[in-house]
PDB file of C-alpha atoms and ligand atoms in Angstrom:
ATOM      1  CA  UNK F 118       7.380 -38.444  49.037  1.00 52.00           C
ATOM      2  CA  UNK F 119       5.106 -35.415  49.198  1.00 56.00           C
ATOM      3  CA  UNK F 120       7.218 -33.583  46.599  1.00 60.00           C
ATOM      4  CA  UNK F 121       7.133 -36.630  44.353  1.00 60.00           C
ATOM      5  CA  UNK F 122       3.331 -36.749  44.578  1.00 53.00           C
ATOM      6  CA  UNK F 123       3.045 -33.065  43.690  1.00 54.00           C
ATOM      7  CA  UNK F 124       5.378 -33.621  40.747  1.00 51.00           C
ATOM      8  CA  UNK F 125       3.248 -36.539  39.472  1.00 51.00           C
ATOM      9  CA  UNK F 126       0.022 -34.506  39.809  1.00 49.00           C
ATOM     10  CA  UNK F 127       1.659 -31.583  37.992  1.00 51.00           C
ATOM     11  CA  UNK F 128       2.781 -33.888  35.172  1.00 47.00           C
ATOM     12  CA  UNK F 129      -0.733 -35.359  34.815  1.00 48.00           C
ATOM     13  CA  UNK F 130      -2.276 -31.865  34.725  1.00 48.00           C
ATOM     14  CA  UNK F 131       0.302 -30.710  32.164  1.00 47.00           C
ATOM     15  CA  UNK F 132      -0.382 -33.757  29.959  1.00 45.00           C
ATOM     16  CA  UNK F 133      -4.124 -33.151  30.108  1.00 46.00           C
ATOM     17  CA  UNK F 134      -3.751 -29.451  29.341  1.00 46.00           C
ATOM     18  CA  UNK F 135      -1.509 -30.227  26.365  1.00 43.00           C
ATOM     19  CA  UNK F 136      -4.095 -32.697  25.061  1.00 46.00           C
ATOM     20  CA  UNK F 137      -6.880 -30.186  25.591  1.00 49.00           C
ATOM     21  CA  UNK F 138      -5.138 -27.258  23.917  1.00 53.00           C
ATOM     22  CA  UNK F 139      -3.734 -29.404  21.133  1.00 59.00           C
ATOM     23  CA  UNK F 140      -7.091 -30.831  20.165  1.00 79.00           C
ATOM     24  CA  UNK F 141      -9.596 -28.020  20.050  1.00 92.00           C
ATOM     25  CA  UNK F 142     -12.813 -28.983  18.300  1.00 94.00           C
ATOM     26  CA  UNK F 143     -13.141 -27.636  14.758  1.00 96.00           C
ATOM     27  CA  UNK F 144     -15.589 -25.147  13.295  1.00 97.00           C
ATOM     28  CA  UNK F 145     -15.342 -25.022   9.497  1.00 98.00           C
ATOM     29  CA  UNK F 146     -16.623 -23.325   6.373  1.00 98.00           C
ATOM     30  CA  UNK F 147     -17.393 -26.126   3.918  1.00 97.00           C
ATOM     31  CA  UNK F 148     -16.526 -26.968   1.235  1.00 97.00           C
ATOM     32  CA  UNK F 149     -12.992 -25.697   1.733  1.00 95.00           C
ATOM     33  CA  UNK F 150     -12.654 -24.866  -1.957  1.00 92.00           C
ATOM     34  CA  UNK F 151     -15.363 -23.881  -4.433  1.00 94.00           C
ATOM     35  CA  UNK F 152     -14.508 -23.637  -8.145  1.00 92.00           C
ATOM     36  CA  UNK F 153     -16.817 -21.877 -10.554  1.00 94.00           C
ATOM     37  CA  UNK F 154     -16.947 -19.960 -13.790  1.00 92.00           C
ATOM     38  CA  UNK F 155     -19.281 -17.515 -12.109  1.00 91.00           C
ATOM     39  CA  UNK F 156     -22.616 -19.008 -13.114  1.00 87.00           C
ATOM     40  CA  UNK F 157     -25.450 -20.140 -10.865  1.00 88.00           C
ATOM     41  CA  UNK F 158     -25.246 -19.919  -7.103  1.00 93.00           C
ATOM     42  CA  UNK F 159     -23.311 -21.869  -4.500  1.00 96.00           C
ATOM     43  CA  UNK F 160     -23.615 -22.679  -0.821  1.00 97.00           C
ATOM     44  CA  UNK F 161     -21.130 -22.578   2.032  1.00 98.00           C
ATOM     45  CA  UNK F 162     -21.978 -24.405   5.244  1.00 98.00           C
ATOM     46  CA  UNK F 163     -20.971 -23.329   8.736  1.00 98.00           C
ATOM     47  CA  UNK F 164     -20.240 -26.637  10.342  1.00 97.00           C
ATOM     48  CA  UNK F 165     -18.933 -28.260  13.510  1.00 97.00           C
ATOM     49  CA  UNK F 166     -16.574 -31.029  12.412  1.00 96.00           C
ATOM     50  CA  UNK F 167     -15.848 -32.082  15.968  1.00 92.00           C
ATOM     51  CA  UNK F 168     -17.428 -30.974  19.222  1.00 89.00           C
ATOM     52  CA  UNK F 169     -16.055 -32.342  22.426  1.00 86.00           C
ATOM     53  CA  UNK F 170     -17.890 -29.638  24.414  1.00 88.00           C
ATOM     54  CA  UNK F 171     -21.603 -29.061  24.864  1.00 93.00           C
ATOM     55  CA  UNK F 172     -22.621 -26.102  22.738  1.00 96.00           C
ATOM     56  CA  UNK F 173     -25.437 -23.825  23.890  1.00 97.00           C
ATOM     57  CA  UNK F 174     -24.976 -20.674  21.801  1.00 97.00           C
ATOM     58  CA  UNK F 175     -22.631 -19.251  19.183  1.00 98.00           C
ATOM     59  CA  UNK F 176     -21.962 -16.001  17.381  1.00 98.00           C
ATOM     60  CA  UNK F 177     -19.683 -15.895  14.336  1.00 98.00           C
ATOM     61  CA  UNK F 178     -18.508 -13.247  11.900  1.00 98.00           C
ATOM     62  CA  UNK F 179     -17.416 -14.340   8.425  1.00 98.00           C
ATOM     63  CA  UNK F 180     -15.825 -12.210   5.731  1.00 98.00           C
ATOM     64  CA  UNK F 181     -15.462 -12.594   1.955  1.00 98.00           C
ATOM     65  CA  UNK F 182     -14.637 -10.429  -1.073  1.00 97.00           C
ATOM     66  CA  UNK F 183     -17.853  -8.546  -1.808  1.00 96.00           C
ATOM     67  CA  UNK F 184     -16.522  -7.370  -5.194  1.00 95.00           C
ATOM     68  CA  UNK F 185     -16.739 -10.998  -6.407  1.00 95.00           C
ATOM     69  CA  UNK F 186     -19.668 -12.594  -4.591  1.00 96.00           C
ATOM     70  CA  UNK F 187     -22.699 -11.466  -2.634  1.00 94.00           C
ATOM     71  CA  UNK F 188     -25.326 -12.836  -0.326  1.00 94.00           C
ATOM     72  CA  UNK F 189     -28.430 -11.624   1.488  1.00 92.00           C
ATOM     73  CA  UNK F 190     -29.721 -12.277   5.026  1.00 90.00           C
ATOM     74  CA  UNK F 191     -32.650 -14.217   3.494  1.00 93.00           C
ATOM     75  CA  UNK F 192     -30.085 -16.537   1.872  1.00 96.00           C
ATOM     76  CA  UNK F 193     -28.692 -17.593   5.246  1.00 97.00           C
ATOM     77  CA  UNK F 194     -30.639 -20.398   6.889  1.00 97.00           C
ATOM     78  CA  UNK F 195     -30.359 -22.353  10.106  1.00 97.00           C
ATOM     79  CA  UNK F 196     -28.786 -25.792   9.907  1.00 96.00           C
ATOM     80  CA  UNK F 197     -30.226 -28.806  11.692  1.00 96.00           C
ATOM     81  CA  UNK F 198     -27.574 -29.183  14.395  1.00 96.00           C
ATOM     82  CA  UNK F 199     -29.028 -27.097  17.224  1.00 95.00           C
ATOM     83  CA  UNK F 200     -32.581 -28.078  16.232  1.00 92.00           C
ATOM     84  CA  UNK F 201     -31.647 -31.739  16.663  1.00 90.00           C
ATOM     85  CA  UNK F 202     -32.168 -31.328  20.419  1.00 87.00           C
ATOM     86  CA  UNK F 203     -35.952 -30.831  19.843  1.00 87.00           C
ATOM     87  CA  UNK F 204     -35.747 -27.690  22.014  1.00 93.00           C
ATOM     88  CA  UNK F 205     -36.709 -24.356  20.386  1.00 95.00           C
ATOM     89  CA  UNK F 206     -33.806 -22.492  18.857  1.00 97.00           C
ATOM     90  CA  UNK F 207     -32.881 -18.880  18.174  1.00 97.00           C
ATOM     91  CA  UNK F 208     -31.340 -17.976  14.806  1.00 98.00           C
ATOM     92  CA  UNK F 209     -30.345 -14.564  13.466  1.00 97.00           C
ATOM     93  CA  UNK F 210     -28.284 -13.592  10.412  1.00 97.00           C
ATOM     94  CA  UNK F 211     -27.232 -10.248   8.928  1.00 97.00           C
ATOM     95  CA  UNK F 212     -25.080  -9.172   6.014  1.00 96.00           C
ATOM     96  CA  UNK F 213     -23.053  -5.998   5.469  1.00 95.00           C
ATOM     97  CA  UNK F 214     -22.654  -5.586   1.675  1.00 92.00           C
ATOM     98  CA  UNK F 215     -19.939  -2.936   1.824  1.00 91.00           C
ATOM     99  CA  UNK F 216     -17.565  -4.982   3.935  1.00 94.00           C
ATOM    100  CA  UNK F 217     -18.625  -8.433   2.699  1.00 96.00           C
ATOM    101  CA  UNK F 218     -19.345  -9.484   6.254  1.00 97.00           C
ATOM    102  CA  UNK F 219     -21.883 -12.026   7.491  1.00 97.00           C
ATOM    103  CA  UNK F 220     -22.987 -12.191  11.125  1.00 98.00           C
ATOM    104  CA  UNK F 221     -24.710 -15.328  12.387  1.00 98.00           C
ATOM    105  CA  UNK F 222     -26.006 -15.998  15.894  1.00 98.00           C
ATOM    106  CA  UNK F 223     -27.656 -19.206  17.079  1.00 98.00           C
ATOM    107  CA  UNK F 224     -28.710 -20.703  20.399  1.00 98.00           C
ATOM    108  CA  UNK F 225     -30.706 -23.478  21.957  1.00 97.00           C
ATOM    109  CA  UNK F 226     -33.464 -22.071  24.174  1.00 96.00           C
ATOM    110  CA  UNK F 227     -34.373 -23.811  27.416  1.00 90.00           C
ATOM    111  CA  UNK F 228     -32.452 -24.415  30.597  1.00 91.00           C
ATOM    112  CA  UNK F 229     -29.427 -26.644  30.492  1.00 90.00           C
ATOM    113  CA  UNK F 230     -30.018 -27.993  26.988  1.00 93.00           C
ATOM    114  CA  UNK F 231     -26.931 -28.290  24.768  1.00 94.00           C
ATOM    115  CA  UNK F 232     -25.653 -30.273  21.843  1.00 94.00           C
ATOM    116  CA  UNK F 233     -22.483 -32.311  21.975  1.00 91.00           C
ATOM    117  CA  UNK F 234     -22.915 -33.448  18.401  1.00 94.00           C
ATOM    118  CA  UNK F 235     -21.367 -32.448  15.072  1.00 96.00           C
ATOM    119  CA  UNK F 236     -23.202 -31.085  12.031  1.00 96.00           C
ATOM    120  CA  UNK F 237     -24.380 -27.980  10.190  1.00 98.00           C
ATOM    121  CA  UNK F 238     -25.072 -24.774  12.119  1.00 98.00           C
ATOM    122  CA  UNK F 239     -26.022 -22.636   9.116  1.00 98.00           C
ATOM    123  CA  UNK F 240     -26.053 -22.579   5.315  1.00 98.00           C
ATOM    124  CA  UNK F 241     -25.171 -19.447   3.343  1.00 98.00           C
ATOM    125  CA  UNK F 242     -26.144 -19.169  -0.313  1.00 97.00           C
ATOM    126  CA  UNK F 243     -24.116 -16.831  -2.520  1.00 97.00           C
ATOM    127  CA  UNK F 244     -24.506 -15.234  -5.953  1.00 95.00           C
ATOM    128  CA  UNK F 245     -21.710 -14.179  -8.271  1.00 96.00           C
ATOM    129  CA  UNK F 246     -21.408 -10.575  -9.282  1.00 94.00           C
ATOM    130  CA  UNK F 247     -22.878  -9.573 -12.623  1.00 92.00           C
ATOM    131  CA  UNK F 248     -20.727  -9.035 -14.664  1.00 94.00           C
ATOM    132  CA  UNK F 249     -18.584 -11.874 -13.338  1.00 95.00           C
ATOM    133  CA  UNK F 250     -15.342 -10.964 -11.567  1.00 95.00           C
ATOM    134  CA  UNK F 251     -12.653 -13.646 -11.930  1.00 95.00           C
ATOM    135  CA  UNK F 252     -10.198 -14.362  -9.156  1.00 95.00           C
ATOM    136  CA  UNK F 253     -10.186 -15.779  -5.661  1.00 95.00           C
ATOM    137  CA  UNK F 254     -12.291 -14.759  -2.685  1.00 96.00           C
ATOM    138  CA  UNK F 255     -11.391 -15.838   0.828  1.00 97.00           C
ATOM    139  CA  UNK F 256     -14.236 -17.056   3.003  1.00 97.00           C
ATOM    140  CA  UNK F 257     -12.880 -16.672   6.488  1.00 98.00           C
ATOM    141  CA  UNK F 258     -13.809 -16.437  10.137  1.00 98.00           C
ATOM    142  CA  UNK F 259     -13.250 -13.002  11.674  1.00 98.00           C
ATOM    143  CA  UNK F 260     -14.532 -14.008  15.081  1.00 98.00           C
ATOM    144  CA  UNK F 261     -16.090 -17.010  16.813  1.00 98.00           C
ATOM    145  CA  UNK F 262     -17.740 -16.831  20.212  1.00 98.00           C
ATOM    146  CA  UNK F 263     -19.494 -19.798  21.773  1.00 97.00           C
ATOM    147  CA  UNK F 264     -20.751 -20.779  25.206  1.00 97.00           C
ATOM    148  CA  UNK F 265     -22.020 -23.846  26.994  1.00 95.00           C
ATOM    149  CA  UNK F 266     -25.069 -24.108  29.283  1.00 95.00           C
ATOM    150  CA  UNK F 267     -23.052 -22.736  32.214  1.00 95.00           C
ATOM    151  CA  UNK F 268     -22.127 -19.640  30.204  1.00 95.00           C
ATOM    152  CA  UNK F 269     -18.518 -20.802  29.993  1.00 96.00           C
ATOM    153  CA  UNK F 270     -16.720 -19.774  26.756  1.00 97.00           C
ATOM    154  CA  UNK F 271     -15.919 -22.577  24.306  1.00 96.00           C
ATOM    155  CA  UNK F 272     -12.982 -22.415  21.926  1.00 96.00           C
ATOM    156  CA  UNK F 273     -12.682 -23.812  18.416  1.00 96.00           C
ATOM    157  CA  UNK F 274     -10.044 -24.201  15.766  1.00 96.00           C
ATOM    158  CA  UNK F 275     -11.422 -22.587  12.635  1.00 97.00           C
ATOM    159  CA  UNK F 276     -11.053 -23.843   9.065  1.00 97.00           C
ATOM    160  CA  UNK F 277     -11.542 -21.178   6.402  1.00 98.00           C
ATOM    161  CA  UNK F 278     -12.630 -21.686   2.787  1.00 98.00           C
ATOM    162  CA  UNK F 279     -11.820 -20.213  -0.639  1.00 96.00           C
ATOM    163  CA  UNK F 280     -13.955 -19.460  -3.676  1.00 96.00           C
ATOM    164  CA  UNK F 281     -12.108 -19.544  -7.013  1.00 96.00           C
ATOM    165  CA  UNK F 282     -13.832 -18.066 -10.056  1.00 96.00           C
ATOM    166  CA  UNK F 283     -12.194 -18.994 -13.377  1.00 95.00           C
ATOM    167  CA  UNK F 284     -12.819 -17.703 -16.868  1.00 94.00           C
ATOM    168  CA  UNK F 285     -11.644 -21.135 -18.098  1.00 95.00           C
ATOM    169  CA  UNK F 286     -10.872 -24.281 -16.135  1.00 95.00           C
ATOM    170  CA  UNK F 287      -7.534 -25.784 -17.112  1.00 96.00           C
ATOM    171  CA  UNK F 288      -8.091 -29.209 -18.811  1.00 96.00           C
ATOM    172  CA  UNK F 289     -11.716 -28.394 -19.653  1.00 96.00           C
ATOM    173  CA  UNK F 290     -10.801 -28.806 -23.317  1.00 97.00           C
ATOM    174  CA  UNK F 291     -14.362 -28.789 -24.630  1.00 97.00           C
ATOM    175  CA  UNK F 292     -15.321 -25.783 -22.505  1.00 94.00           C
ATOM    176  CA  UNK F 293     -18.420 -27.267 -20.871  1.00 94.00           C
ATOM    177  CA  UNK F 294     -17.389 -26.285 -17.340  1.00 91.00           C
ATOM    178  CA  UNK F 295     -16.450 -29.753 -16.085  1.00 93.00           C
ATOM    179  CA  UNK F 296     -13.383 -31.958 -16.471  1.00 95.00           C
ATOM    180  CA  UNK F 297     -14.129 -35.508 -17.506  1.00 96.00           C
ATOM    181  CA  UNK F 298     -13.296 -38.146 -20.107  1.00 97.00           C
ATOM    182  CA  UNK F 299     -14.923 -36.135 -22.896  1.00 98.00           C
ATOM    183  CA  UNK F 300     -12.112 -33.578 -22.529  1.00 97.00           C
ATOM    184  CA  UNK F 301      -9.525 -36.302 -23.172  1.00 97.00           C
ATOM    185  CA  UNK F 302     -11.538 -37.457 -26.197  1.00 97.00           C
ATOM    186  CA  UNK F 303     -11.754 -33.847 -27.400  1.00 98.00           C
ATOM    187  CA  UNK F 304      -7.955 -33.505 -27.279  1.00 98.00           C
ATOM    188  CA  UNK F 305      -7.452 -36.843 -29.075  1.00 97.00           C
ATOM    189  CA  UNK F 306      -9.896 -35.790 -31.794  1.00 97.00           C
ATOM    190  CA  UNK F 307      -8.057 -32.485 -32.177  1.00 97.00           C
ATOM    191  CA  UNK F 308      -4.638 -34.132 -32.459  1.00 97.00           C
ATOM    192  CA  UNK F 309      -5.420 -37.186 -34.588  1.00 96.00           C
ATOM    193  CA  UNK F 310      -8.452 -36.446 -36.732  1.00 96.00           C
ATOM    194  CA  UNK F 311      -8.443 -32.672 -37.102  1.00 95.00           C
ATOM    195  CA  UNK F 312     -11.259 -31.941 -34.667  1.00 97.00           C
ATOM    196  CA  UNK F 313     -11.712 -28.427 -33.262  1.00 97.00           C
ATOM    197  CA  UNK F 314      -8.945 -27.126 -31.015  1.00 97.00           C
ATOM    198  CA  UNK F 315      -9.542 -26.222 -27.377  1.00 97.00           C
ATOM    199  CA  UNK F 316     -10.351 -22.533 -27.193  1.00 95.00           C
ATOM    200  CA  UNK F 317      -8.069 -20.977 -26.089  1.00 96.00           C
ATOM    201  CA  UNK F 318      -5.664 -23.731 -27.147  1.00 97.00           C
ATOM    202  CA  UNK F 319      -3.691 -24.003 -23.888  1.00 96.00           C
ATOM    203  CA  UNK F 320      -6.851 -24.746 -21.920  1.00 96.00           C
ATOM    204  CA  UNK F 321      -6.051 -28.287 -23.091  1.00 97.00           C
ATOM    205  CA  UNK F 322      -2.550 -28.237 -21.553  1.00 97.00           C
ATOM    206  CA  UNK F 323      -3.497 -30.336 -18.516  1.00 96.00           C
ATOM    207  CA  UNK F 324       0.113 -31.202 -17.613  1.00 95.00           C
ATOM    208  CA  UNK F 325       1.364 -27.610 -17.991  1.00 95.00           C
ATOM    209  CA  UNK F 326       4.251 -28.230 -20.409  1.00 96.00           C
ATOM    210  CA  UNK F 327       3.050 -25.489 -22.796  1.00 96.00           C
ATOM    211  CA  UNK F 328       1.990 -28.009 -25.449  1.00 96.00           C
ATOM    212  CA  UNK F 329      -1.320 -29.676 -26.174  1.00 97.00           C
ATOM    213  CA  UNK F 330      -0.733 -33.248 -27.242  1.00 97.00           C
ATOM    214  CA  UNK F 331      -1.677 -36.828 -26.458  1.00 97.00           C
ATOM    215  CA  UNK F 332       0.087 -36.697 -23.090  1.00 97.00           C
ATOM    216  CA  UNK F 333      -2.546 -34.192 -21.933  1.00 97.00           C
ATOM    217  CA  UNK F 334      -5.303 -36.631 -22.838  1.00 97.00           C
ATOM    218  CA  UNK F 335      -3.469 -39.369 -20.921  1.00 97.00           C
ATOM    219  CA  UNK F 336      -2.986 -36.992 -17.990  1.00 97.00           C
ATOM    220  CA  UNK F 337      -6.723 -36.261 -17.822  1.00 97.00           C
ATOM    221  CA  UNK F 338      -7.593 -39.966 -18.038  1.00 97.00           C
ATOM    222  CA  UNK F 339      -5.144 -40.766 -15.237  1.00 97.00           C
ATOM    223  CA  UNK F 340      -6.621 -37.984 -13.108  1.00 96.00           C
ATOM    224  CA  UNK F 341     -10.202 -39.137 -13.630  1.00 95.00           C
ATOM    225  CA  UNK F 342      -9.846 -42.903 -13.495  1.00 96.00           C
ATOM    226  CA  UNK F 343      -6.802 -43.792 -11.413  1.00 95.00           C
ATOM    227  CA  UNK F 344      -6.357 -40.891  -9.007  1.00 94.00           C
ATOM    228  CA  UNK F 345      -3.521 -39.190 -10.889  1.00 95.00           C
ATOM    229  CA  UNK F 346      -2.518 -35.610 -10.216  1.00 95.00           C
ATOM    230  CA  UNK F 347      -5.120 -32.920 -10.933  1.00 94.00           C
ATOM    231  CA  UNK F 348      -4.363 -30.275 -13.573  1.00 94.00           C
ATOM    232  CA  UNK F 349      -1.477 -28.150 -12.277  1.00 89.00           C
ATOM    233  CA  UNK F 350      -3.735 -25.103 -11.859  1.00 90.00           C
ATOM    234  CA  UNK F 351      -7.471 -24.695 -11.360  1.00 91.00           C
ATOM    235  CA  UNK F 352      -7.853 -21.801 -13.791  1.00 92.00           C
ATOM    236  CA  UNK F 353      -6.315 -21.514 -17.241  1.00 89.00           C
TER     237      UNK F 353
HETATM  238 CA1  LIG K 443     -15.185 -30.447 -20.187  1.00 60.23          CA
HETATM  239 CA1  LIG K 444       0.657 -30.460 -22.232  1.00 60.23          CA
END
């Protein structure tokens, strides 16, 4: 009987541990994918998507390709999550240009105060290099350290992001930097009434069959209006 009881307790503990380790809360860099032609600026948010623990303080290191994009400590600002407790907060950010590394620390000040909520911890604003460098930059966690009010370490699953910088977006037939119905119209005009061709021509090849014809216009319309497949690549 005693052995049976021990076995049952062990099974319950095992089940709970499996649930715990299988469902770590998530810390993410959002949005997961940023597409650009290298103009303007863009923001990446450091965000808790789920938080089953009470967070008191965190320290993260994030790395990206500094030959393609750059930031500055002044471009890194505190998000509202820790401030939502109404307690004073600590926030510190630094940037190492040579290694493309961002360091961010944050904490809630005051005894025993934590947040068990989800939301934005920090926002980082980036510039593209001038002249623009095309390609793909990872935006990834190098380390995450976090603690609760009892100084116990907290663990998170991390979700990295990517920044894709294109010279041309595939299916952006009119070259205005976005893909919408006017690109389908542009292709139809080119095919049927001698309008200008996409430049370069295969930018209009939304379905990637190496031809630009009416099926590409249909493909774009399906993608925009009825949830059809996106163009087969992001960049031309
Ligand atoms: Ca367009
Ligand atoms: Ca095609």
